[in-house]
mmCIF file of C-alpha atoms in Angstrom:
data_model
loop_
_atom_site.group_PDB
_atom_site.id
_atom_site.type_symbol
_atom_site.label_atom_id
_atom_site.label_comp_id
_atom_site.label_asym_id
_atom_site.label_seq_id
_atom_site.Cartn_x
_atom_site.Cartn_y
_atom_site.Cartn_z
ATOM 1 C CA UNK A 1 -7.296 -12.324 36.529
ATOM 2 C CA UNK A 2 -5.910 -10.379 39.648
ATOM 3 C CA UNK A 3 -5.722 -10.784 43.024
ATOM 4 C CA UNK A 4 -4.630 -8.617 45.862
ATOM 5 C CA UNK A 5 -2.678 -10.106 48.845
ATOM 6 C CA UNK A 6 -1.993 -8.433 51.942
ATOM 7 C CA UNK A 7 2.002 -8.744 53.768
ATOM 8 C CA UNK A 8 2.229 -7.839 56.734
ATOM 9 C CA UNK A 9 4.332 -4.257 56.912
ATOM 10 C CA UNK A 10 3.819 -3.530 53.267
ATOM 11 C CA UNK A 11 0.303 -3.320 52.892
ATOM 12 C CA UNK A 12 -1.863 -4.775 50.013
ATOM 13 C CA UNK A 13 0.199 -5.848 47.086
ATOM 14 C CA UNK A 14 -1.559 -6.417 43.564
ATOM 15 C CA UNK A 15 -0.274 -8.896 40.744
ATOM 16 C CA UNK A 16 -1.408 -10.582 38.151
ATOM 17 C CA UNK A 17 -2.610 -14.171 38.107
ATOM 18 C CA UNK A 18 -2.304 -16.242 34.920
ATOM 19 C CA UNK A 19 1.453 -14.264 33.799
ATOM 20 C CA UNK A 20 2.364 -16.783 31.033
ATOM 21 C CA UNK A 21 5.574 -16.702 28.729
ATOM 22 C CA UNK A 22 4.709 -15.575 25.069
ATOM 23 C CA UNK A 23 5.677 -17.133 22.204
ATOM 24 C CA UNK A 24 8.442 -16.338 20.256
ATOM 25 C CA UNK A 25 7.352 -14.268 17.302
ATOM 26 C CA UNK A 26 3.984 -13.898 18.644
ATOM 27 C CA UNK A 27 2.933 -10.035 18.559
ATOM 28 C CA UNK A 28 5.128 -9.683 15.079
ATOM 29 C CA UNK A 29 2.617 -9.620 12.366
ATOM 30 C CA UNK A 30 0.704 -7.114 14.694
ATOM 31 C CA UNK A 31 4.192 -5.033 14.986
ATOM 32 C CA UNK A 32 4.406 -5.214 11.535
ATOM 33 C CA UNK A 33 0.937 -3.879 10.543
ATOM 34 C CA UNK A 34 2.216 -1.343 12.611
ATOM 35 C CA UNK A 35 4.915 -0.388 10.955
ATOM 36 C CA UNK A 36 2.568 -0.598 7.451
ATOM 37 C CA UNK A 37 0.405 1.972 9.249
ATOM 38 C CA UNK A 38 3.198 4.418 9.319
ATOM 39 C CA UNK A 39 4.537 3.955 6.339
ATOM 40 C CA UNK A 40 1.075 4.191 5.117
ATOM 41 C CA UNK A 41 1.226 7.825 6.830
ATOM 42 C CA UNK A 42 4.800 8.592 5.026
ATOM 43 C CA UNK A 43 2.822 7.730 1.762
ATOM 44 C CA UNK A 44 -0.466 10.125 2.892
ATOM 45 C CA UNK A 45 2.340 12.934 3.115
ATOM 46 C CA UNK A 46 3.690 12.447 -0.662
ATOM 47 C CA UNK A 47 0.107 12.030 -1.755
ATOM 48 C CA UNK A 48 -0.549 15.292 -0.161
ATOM 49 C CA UNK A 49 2.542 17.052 -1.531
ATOM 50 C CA UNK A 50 1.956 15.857 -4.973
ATOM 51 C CA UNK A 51 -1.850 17.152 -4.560
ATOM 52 C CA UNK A 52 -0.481 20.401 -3.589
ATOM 53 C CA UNK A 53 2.036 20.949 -6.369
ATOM 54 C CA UNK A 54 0.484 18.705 -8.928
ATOM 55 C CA UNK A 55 -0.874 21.457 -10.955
ATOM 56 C CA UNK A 56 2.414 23.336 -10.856
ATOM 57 C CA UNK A 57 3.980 22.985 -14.241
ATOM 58 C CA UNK A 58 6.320 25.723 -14.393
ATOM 59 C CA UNK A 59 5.758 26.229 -18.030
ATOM 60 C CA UNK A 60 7.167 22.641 -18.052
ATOM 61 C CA UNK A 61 5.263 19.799 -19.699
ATOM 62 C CA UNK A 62 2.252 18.573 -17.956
ATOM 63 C CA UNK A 63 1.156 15.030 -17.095
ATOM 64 C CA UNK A 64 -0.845 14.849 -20.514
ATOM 65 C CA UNK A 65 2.028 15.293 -22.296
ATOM 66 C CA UNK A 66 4.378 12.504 -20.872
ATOM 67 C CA UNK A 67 1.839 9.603 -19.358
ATOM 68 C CA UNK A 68 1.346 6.685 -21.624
ATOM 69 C CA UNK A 69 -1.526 5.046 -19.935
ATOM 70 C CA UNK A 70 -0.993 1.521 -21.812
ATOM 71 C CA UNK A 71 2.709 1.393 -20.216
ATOM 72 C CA UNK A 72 0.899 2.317 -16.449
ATOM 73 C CA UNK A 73 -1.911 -0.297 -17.438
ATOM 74 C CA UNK A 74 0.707 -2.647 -18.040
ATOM 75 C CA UNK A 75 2.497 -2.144 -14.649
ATOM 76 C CA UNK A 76 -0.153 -2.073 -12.857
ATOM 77 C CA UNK A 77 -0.919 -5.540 -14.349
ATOM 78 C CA UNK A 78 2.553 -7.028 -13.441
ATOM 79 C CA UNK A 79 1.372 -5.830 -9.504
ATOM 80 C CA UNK A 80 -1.834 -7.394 -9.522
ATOM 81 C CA UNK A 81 -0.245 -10.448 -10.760
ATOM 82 C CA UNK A 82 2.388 -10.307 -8.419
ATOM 83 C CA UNK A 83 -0.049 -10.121 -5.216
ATOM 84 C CA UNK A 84 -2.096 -13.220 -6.607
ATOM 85 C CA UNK A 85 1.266 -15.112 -6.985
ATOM 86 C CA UNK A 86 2.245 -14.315 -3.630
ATOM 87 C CA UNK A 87 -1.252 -15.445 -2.324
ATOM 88 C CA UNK A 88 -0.559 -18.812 -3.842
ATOM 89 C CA UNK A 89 3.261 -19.179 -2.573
ATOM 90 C CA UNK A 90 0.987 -18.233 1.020
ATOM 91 C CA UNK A 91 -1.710 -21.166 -0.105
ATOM 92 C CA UNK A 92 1.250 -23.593 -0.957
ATOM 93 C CA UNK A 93 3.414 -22.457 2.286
ATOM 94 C CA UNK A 94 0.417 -23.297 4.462
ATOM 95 C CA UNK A 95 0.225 -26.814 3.060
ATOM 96 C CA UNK A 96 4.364 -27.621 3.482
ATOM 97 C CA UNK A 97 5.019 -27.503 -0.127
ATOM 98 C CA UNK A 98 8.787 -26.156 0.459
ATOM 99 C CA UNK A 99 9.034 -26.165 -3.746
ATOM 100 C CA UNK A 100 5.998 -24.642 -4.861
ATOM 101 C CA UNK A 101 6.328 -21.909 -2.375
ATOM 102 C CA UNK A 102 9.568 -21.556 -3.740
ATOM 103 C CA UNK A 103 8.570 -21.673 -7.361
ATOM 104 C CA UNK A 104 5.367 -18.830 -6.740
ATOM 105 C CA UNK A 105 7.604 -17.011 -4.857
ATOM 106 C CA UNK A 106 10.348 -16.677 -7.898
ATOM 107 C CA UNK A 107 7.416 -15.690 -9.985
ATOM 108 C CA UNK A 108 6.218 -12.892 -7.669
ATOM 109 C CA UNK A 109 9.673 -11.736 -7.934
ATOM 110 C CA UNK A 110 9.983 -11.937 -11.834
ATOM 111 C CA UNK A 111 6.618 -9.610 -11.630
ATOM 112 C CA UNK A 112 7.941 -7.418 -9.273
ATOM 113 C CA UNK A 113 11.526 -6.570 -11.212
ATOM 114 C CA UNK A 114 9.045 -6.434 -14.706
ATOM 115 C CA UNK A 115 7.374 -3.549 -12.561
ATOM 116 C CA UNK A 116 10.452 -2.133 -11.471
ATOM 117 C CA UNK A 117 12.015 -2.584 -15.044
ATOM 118 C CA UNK A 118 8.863 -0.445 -16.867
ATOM 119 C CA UNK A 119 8.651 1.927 -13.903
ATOM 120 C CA UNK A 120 12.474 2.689 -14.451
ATOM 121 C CA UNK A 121 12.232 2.960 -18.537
ATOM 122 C CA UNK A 122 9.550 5.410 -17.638
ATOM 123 C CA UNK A 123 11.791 7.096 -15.468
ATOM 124 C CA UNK A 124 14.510 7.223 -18.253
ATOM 125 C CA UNK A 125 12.521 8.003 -20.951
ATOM 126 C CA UNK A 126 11.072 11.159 -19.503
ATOM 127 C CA UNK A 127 13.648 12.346 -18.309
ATOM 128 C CA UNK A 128 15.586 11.982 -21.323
ATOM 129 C CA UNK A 129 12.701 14.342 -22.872
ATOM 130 C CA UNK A 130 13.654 16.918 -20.362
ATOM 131 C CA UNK A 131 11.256 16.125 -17.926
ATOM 132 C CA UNK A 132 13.854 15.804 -15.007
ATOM 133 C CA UNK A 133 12.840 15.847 -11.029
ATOM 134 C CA UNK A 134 14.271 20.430 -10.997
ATOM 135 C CA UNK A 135 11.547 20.886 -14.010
ATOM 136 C CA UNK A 136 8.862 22.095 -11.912
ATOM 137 C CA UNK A 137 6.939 21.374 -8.755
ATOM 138 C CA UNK A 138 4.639 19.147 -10.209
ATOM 139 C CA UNK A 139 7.852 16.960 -11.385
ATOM 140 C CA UNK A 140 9.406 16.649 -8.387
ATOM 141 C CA UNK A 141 6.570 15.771 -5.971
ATOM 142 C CA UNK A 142 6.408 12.694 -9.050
ATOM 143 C CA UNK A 143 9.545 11.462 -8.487
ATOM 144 C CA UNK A 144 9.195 12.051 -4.719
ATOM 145 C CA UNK A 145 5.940 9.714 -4.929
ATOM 146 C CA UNK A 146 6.521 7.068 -7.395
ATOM 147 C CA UNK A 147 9.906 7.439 -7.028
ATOM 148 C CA UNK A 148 8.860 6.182 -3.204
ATOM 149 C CA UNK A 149 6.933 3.560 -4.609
ATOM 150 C CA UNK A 150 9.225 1.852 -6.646
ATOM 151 C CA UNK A 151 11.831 2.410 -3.608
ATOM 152 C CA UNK A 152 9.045 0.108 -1.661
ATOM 153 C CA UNK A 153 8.666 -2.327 -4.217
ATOM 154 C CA UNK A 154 12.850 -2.452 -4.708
ATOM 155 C CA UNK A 155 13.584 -3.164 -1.420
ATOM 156 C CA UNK A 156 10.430 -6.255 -1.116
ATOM 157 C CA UNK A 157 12.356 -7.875 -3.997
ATOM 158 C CA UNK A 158 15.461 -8.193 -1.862
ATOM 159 C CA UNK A 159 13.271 -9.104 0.770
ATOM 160 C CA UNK A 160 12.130 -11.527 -1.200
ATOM 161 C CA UNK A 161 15.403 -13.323 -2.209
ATOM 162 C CA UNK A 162 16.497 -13.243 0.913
ATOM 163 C CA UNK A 163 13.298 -15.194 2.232
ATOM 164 C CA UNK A 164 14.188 -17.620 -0.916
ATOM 165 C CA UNK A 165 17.172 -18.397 0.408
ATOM 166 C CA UNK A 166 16.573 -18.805 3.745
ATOM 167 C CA UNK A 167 13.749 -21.100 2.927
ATOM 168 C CA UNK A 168 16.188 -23.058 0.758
ATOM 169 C CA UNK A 169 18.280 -23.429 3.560
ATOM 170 C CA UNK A 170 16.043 -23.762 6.827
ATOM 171 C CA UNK A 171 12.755 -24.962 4.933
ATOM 172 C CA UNK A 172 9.343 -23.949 5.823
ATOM 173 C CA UNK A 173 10.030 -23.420 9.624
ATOM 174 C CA UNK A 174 8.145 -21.477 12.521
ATOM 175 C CA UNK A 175 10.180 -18.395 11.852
ATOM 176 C CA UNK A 176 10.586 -18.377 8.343
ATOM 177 C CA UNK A 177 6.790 -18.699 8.195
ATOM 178 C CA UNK A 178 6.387 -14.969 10.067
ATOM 179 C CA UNK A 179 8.933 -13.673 8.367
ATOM 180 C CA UNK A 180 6.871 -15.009 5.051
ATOM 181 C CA UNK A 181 3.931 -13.572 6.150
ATOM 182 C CA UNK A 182 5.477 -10.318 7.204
ATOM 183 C CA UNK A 183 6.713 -9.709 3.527
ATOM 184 C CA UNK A 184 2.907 -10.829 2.245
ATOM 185 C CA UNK A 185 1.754 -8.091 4.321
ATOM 186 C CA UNK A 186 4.253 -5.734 2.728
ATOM 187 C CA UNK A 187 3.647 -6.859 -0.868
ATOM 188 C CA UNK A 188 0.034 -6.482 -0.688
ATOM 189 C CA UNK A 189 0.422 -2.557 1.109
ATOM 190 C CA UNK A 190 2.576 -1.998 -1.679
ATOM 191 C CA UNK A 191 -0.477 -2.973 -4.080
ATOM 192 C CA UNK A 192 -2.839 -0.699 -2.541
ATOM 193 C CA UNK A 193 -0.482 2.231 -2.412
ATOM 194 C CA UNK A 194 -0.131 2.225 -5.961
ATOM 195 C CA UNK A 195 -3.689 1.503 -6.107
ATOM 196 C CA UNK A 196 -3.863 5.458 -5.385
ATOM 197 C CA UNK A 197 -0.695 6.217 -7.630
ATOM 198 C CA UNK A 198 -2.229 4.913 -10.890
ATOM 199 C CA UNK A 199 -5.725 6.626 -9.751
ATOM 200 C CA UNK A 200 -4.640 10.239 -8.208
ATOM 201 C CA UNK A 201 -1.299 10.231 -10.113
ATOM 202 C CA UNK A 202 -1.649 8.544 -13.654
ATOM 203 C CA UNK A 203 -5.709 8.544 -14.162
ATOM 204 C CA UNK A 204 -6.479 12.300 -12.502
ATOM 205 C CA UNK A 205 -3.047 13.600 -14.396
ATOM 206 C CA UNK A 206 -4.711 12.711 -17.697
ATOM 207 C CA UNK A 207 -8.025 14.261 -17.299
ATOM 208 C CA UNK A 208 -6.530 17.458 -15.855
ATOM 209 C CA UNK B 1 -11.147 -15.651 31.599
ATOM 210 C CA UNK B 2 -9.229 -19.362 32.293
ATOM 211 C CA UNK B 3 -6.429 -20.910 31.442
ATOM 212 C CA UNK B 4 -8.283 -22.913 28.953
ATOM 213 C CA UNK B 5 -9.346 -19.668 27.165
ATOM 214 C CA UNK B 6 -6.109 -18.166 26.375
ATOM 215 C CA UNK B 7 -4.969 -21.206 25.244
ATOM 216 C CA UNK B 8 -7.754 -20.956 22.806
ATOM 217 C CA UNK B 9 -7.096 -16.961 21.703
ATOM 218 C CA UNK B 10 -3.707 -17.957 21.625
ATOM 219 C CA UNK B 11 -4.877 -20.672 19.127
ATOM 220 C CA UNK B 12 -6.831 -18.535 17.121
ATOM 221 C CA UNK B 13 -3.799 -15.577 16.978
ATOM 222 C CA UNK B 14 -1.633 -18.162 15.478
ATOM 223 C CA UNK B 15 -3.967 -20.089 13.273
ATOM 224 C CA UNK B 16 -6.514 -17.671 12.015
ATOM 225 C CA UNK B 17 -4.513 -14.569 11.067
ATOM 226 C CA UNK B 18 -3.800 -13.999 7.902
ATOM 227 C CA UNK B 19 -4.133 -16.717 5.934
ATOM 228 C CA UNK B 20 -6.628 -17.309 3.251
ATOM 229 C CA UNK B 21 -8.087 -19.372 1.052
ATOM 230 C CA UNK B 22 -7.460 -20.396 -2.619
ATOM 231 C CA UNK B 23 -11.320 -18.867 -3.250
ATOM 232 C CA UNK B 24 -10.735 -15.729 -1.821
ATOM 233 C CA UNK B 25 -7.415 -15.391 -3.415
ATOM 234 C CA UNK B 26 -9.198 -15.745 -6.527
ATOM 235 C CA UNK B 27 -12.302 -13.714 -5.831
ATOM 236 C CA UNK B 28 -10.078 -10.621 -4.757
ATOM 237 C CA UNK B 29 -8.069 -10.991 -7.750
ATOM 238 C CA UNK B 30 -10.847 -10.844 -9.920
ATOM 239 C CA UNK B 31 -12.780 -7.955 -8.243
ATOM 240 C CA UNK B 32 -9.161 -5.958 -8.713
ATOM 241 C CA UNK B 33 -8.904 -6.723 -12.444
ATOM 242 C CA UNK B 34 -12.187 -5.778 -12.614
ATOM 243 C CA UNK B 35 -11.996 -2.723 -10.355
ATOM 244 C CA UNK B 36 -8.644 -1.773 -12.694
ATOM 245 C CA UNK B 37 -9.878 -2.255 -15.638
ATOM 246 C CA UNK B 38 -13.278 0.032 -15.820
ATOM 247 C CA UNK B 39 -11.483 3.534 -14.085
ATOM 248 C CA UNK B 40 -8.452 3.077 -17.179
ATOM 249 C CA UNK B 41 -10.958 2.148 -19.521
ATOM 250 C CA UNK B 42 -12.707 5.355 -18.607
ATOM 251 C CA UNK B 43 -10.284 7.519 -18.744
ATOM 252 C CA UNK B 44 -8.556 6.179 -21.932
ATOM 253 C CA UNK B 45 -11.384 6.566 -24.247
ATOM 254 C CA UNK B 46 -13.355 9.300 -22.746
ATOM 255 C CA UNK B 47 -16.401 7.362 -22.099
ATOM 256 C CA UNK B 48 -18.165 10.098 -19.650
ATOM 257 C CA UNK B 49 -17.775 13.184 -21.607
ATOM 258 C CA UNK B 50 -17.785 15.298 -18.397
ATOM 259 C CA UNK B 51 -13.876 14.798 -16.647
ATOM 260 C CA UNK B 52 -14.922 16.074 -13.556
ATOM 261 C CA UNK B 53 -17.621 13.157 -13.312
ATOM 262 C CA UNK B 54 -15.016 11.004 -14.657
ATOM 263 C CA UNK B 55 -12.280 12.153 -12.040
ATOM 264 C CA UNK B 56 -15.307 11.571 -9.578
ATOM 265 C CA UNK B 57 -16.287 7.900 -10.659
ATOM 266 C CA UNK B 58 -12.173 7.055 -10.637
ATOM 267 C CA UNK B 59 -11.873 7.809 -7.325
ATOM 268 C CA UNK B 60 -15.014 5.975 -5.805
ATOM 269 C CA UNK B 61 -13.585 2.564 -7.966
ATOM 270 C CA UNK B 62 -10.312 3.353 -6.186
ATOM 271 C CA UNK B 63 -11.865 3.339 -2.828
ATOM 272 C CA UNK B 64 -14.137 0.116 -3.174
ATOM 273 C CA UNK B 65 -10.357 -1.470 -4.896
ATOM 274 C CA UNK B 66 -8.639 -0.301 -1.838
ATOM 275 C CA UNK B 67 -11.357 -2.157 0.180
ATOM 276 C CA UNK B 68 -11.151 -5.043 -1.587
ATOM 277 C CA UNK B 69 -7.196 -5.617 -1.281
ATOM 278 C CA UNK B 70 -7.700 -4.547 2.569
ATOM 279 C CA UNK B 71 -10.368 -7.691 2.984
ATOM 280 C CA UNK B 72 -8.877 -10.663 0.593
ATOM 281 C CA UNK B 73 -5.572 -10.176 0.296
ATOM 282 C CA UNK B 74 -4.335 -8.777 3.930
ATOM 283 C CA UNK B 75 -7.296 -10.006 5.431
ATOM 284 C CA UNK B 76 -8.219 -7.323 7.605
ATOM 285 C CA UNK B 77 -11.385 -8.088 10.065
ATOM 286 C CA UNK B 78 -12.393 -6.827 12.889
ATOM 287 C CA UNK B 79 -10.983 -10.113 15.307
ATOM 288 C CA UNK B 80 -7.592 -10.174 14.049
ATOM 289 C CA UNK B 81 -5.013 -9.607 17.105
ATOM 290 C CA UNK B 82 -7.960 -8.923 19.312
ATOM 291 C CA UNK B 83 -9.099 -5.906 17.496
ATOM 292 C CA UNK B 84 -5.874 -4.138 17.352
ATOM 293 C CA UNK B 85 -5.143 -4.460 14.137
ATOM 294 C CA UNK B 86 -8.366 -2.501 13.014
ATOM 295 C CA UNK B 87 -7.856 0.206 15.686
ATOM 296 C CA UNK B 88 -4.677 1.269 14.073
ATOM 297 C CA UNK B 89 -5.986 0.889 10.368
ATOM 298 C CA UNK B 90 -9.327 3.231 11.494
ATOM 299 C CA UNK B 91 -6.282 5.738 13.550
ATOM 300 C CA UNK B 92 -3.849 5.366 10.440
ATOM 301 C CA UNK B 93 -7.219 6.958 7.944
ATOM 302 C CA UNK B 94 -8.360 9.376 10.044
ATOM 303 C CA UNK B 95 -4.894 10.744 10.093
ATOM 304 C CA UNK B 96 -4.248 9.780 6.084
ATOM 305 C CA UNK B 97 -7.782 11.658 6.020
ATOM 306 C CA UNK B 98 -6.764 14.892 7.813
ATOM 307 C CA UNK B 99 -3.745 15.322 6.080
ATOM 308 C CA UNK B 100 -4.876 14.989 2.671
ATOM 309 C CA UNK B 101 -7.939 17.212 3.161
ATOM 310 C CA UNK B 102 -6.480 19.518 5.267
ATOM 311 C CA UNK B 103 -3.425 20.137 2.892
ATOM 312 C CA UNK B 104 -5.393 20.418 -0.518
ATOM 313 C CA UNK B 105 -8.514 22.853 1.044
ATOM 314 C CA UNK B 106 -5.695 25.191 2.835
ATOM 315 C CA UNK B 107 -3.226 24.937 -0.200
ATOM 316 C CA UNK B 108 -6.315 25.603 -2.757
ATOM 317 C CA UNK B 109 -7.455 28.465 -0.762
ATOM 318 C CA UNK B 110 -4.034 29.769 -0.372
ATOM 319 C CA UNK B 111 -3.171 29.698 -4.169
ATOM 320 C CA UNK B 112 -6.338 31.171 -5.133
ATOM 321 C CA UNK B 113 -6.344 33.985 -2.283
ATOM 322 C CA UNK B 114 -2.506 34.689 -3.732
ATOM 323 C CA UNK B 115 -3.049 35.162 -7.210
ATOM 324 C CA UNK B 116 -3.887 38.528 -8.087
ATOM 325 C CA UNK B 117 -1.204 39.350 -5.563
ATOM 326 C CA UNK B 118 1.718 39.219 -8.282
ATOM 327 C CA UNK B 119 -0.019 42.561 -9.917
ATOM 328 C CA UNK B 120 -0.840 43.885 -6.619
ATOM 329 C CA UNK B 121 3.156 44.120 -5.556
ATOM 330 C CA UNK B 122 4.544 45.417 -8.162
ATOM 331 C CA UNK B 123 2.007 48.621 -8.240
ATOM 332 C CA UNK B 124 3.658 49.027 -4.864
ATOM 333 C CA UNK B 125 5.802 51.909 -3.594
#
């Protein structure tokens, strides 16, 4: 791997044998799990704020009074759906199907705005009873967490047309293959963050 | 290590990571449905009458669910990116883990420690 050399006047000088050129795109997906990892941390903070002030009603309603378990079994549904949809756009991408990937990736898309579309009548329909983010402590370290959630899956839905069109455009190339894979990563972390949501948040909230 | 060999890991970087098959799709999407459905099916009729065994069983299908996501659908293994990969995920939980334990067990003593103190002040001079 290394060899030393000796010039005369300068003394021993060391370098590596072997230096070749990396390819373009080549220590992404490990960049990106990166980047999942500290999100991932920004998530363990909210989950730790919530468990703090979670039991901090404020003489404001608690989770047993606003939950509806059917609507969070329902979204979590439309998730699960979601990351087996975007396994298959993976499947088809890996097998040069430009218009299947396309089509599984439109449907992982129509799941993720049906999550985003119960999470945010939710949203509206507590706080129209009241139950707004300055209730109590227990509210606001909700919103903070779900509220991040939904933030998360929001912004891998644009991600997600974007890739659509760029795949329209360019087809299944090198690079739109990482980037593909990058937002696969991202969809899936999303899925096992609200893996904990539905279990610490909705689940634990209803048997406190 | 020769030239032949990183040609090969480079190979396998490329090639390997991340990419599954239609089987394990499947077989992780049925272990979560499965995984989903028993904790809300708990919890919505009140099968275990005692909550706190309830709250206790939740969490451990949570944890095997979490497992399962981590393995078939971002297929996390121990080779991926030479290793890497799994050194940050193992980093990332023992942080996640002394966060979330540290903050509830201080917090919870805290709370507890503070409230009989509400009386306490306002007996004070």
């Amino acid at each position: 791997m290394a060899s030393t050399a000796t010039v005369a006047g300068i003394g021993p000088v060391f370098h590596l044998e072997e230096e070749h050129a990396h390819a373009e795109g080549g220590s992404t997906m490990l960049g990106f799990w990166l980047y999942l990892m500290s999100d991932c941390l920004i998530f363990a903070m909210l989950f730790a704020a919530y468990g703090v002030l979670g039991g901090n009603y404020a003489a404001g309603p608690a989770p047993k009074d606003l939950f509806d378990l059917d609507l969070v079994a329902v979204n979590t549904a439309m998730l699960l759906f979601s990351s087996i949809t975007y396994g298959f756009a993976m499947l088809t991408m890996d097998k040069g199907r430009v218009a299947a990937t396309q089509a599984w990736l439109a449907v992982t898309g129509l799941f993720g705005l049906a999550f985003l579309s119960i999470e945010l009548y939710e949203f509206a329909h507590m706080i129209h009873e009241g139950a707004t983010p300055q209730r109590s402590a227990f509210l606001s370290s909700f919103f903070t967490l779900v509220g991040t959630h939904g933030l998360h899956v929001t912004f891998g839905t644009v991600w997600l047309v974007t890739l659509m069109v760029q795949v329209a455009r360019f087809g299944l190339i090198e690079a739109n293959r990482r980037r593909l894979m990058c937002l696969s990563m991202f969809w899936h972390f999303l899925d096992v963050v609200w893996i904990g949501v539905f279990t610490f948040v909705y689940l634990m909230g209803m048997l406190r | 290590m020769s030239a032949h060999d990183h040609a090969a890991d480079h190979d396998h970087a490329h090639g390997g990571a991340a990419h599954g098959s239609l089987r394990g799709c499947l077989i992780g999407f049925v272990l979560s449905v499965i995984l989903t459905a028993i904790p809300f099916w708990l919890v919505m009729t009140g099968a275990i009458d005692d909550k706190q065994a309830t709250a206790i069983v939740v969490m451990a299908f949570a944890a095997v669910q979490i497992v399962v996501h981590m393995v078939f659908f971002l297929h996390m293994n121990t080779t991926s990116e030479g290793g890497w990969s799994m050194l940050a995920l193992i980093f990332t939980l023992i942080l996640v883990v002394i966060v979330l334990t540290g903050s509830l067990w201080v917090m919870y003593h805290l709370n507890a420690n503070m409230m009989p103190g509400i009386h306490d002040m306002r007996e004070m001079p």
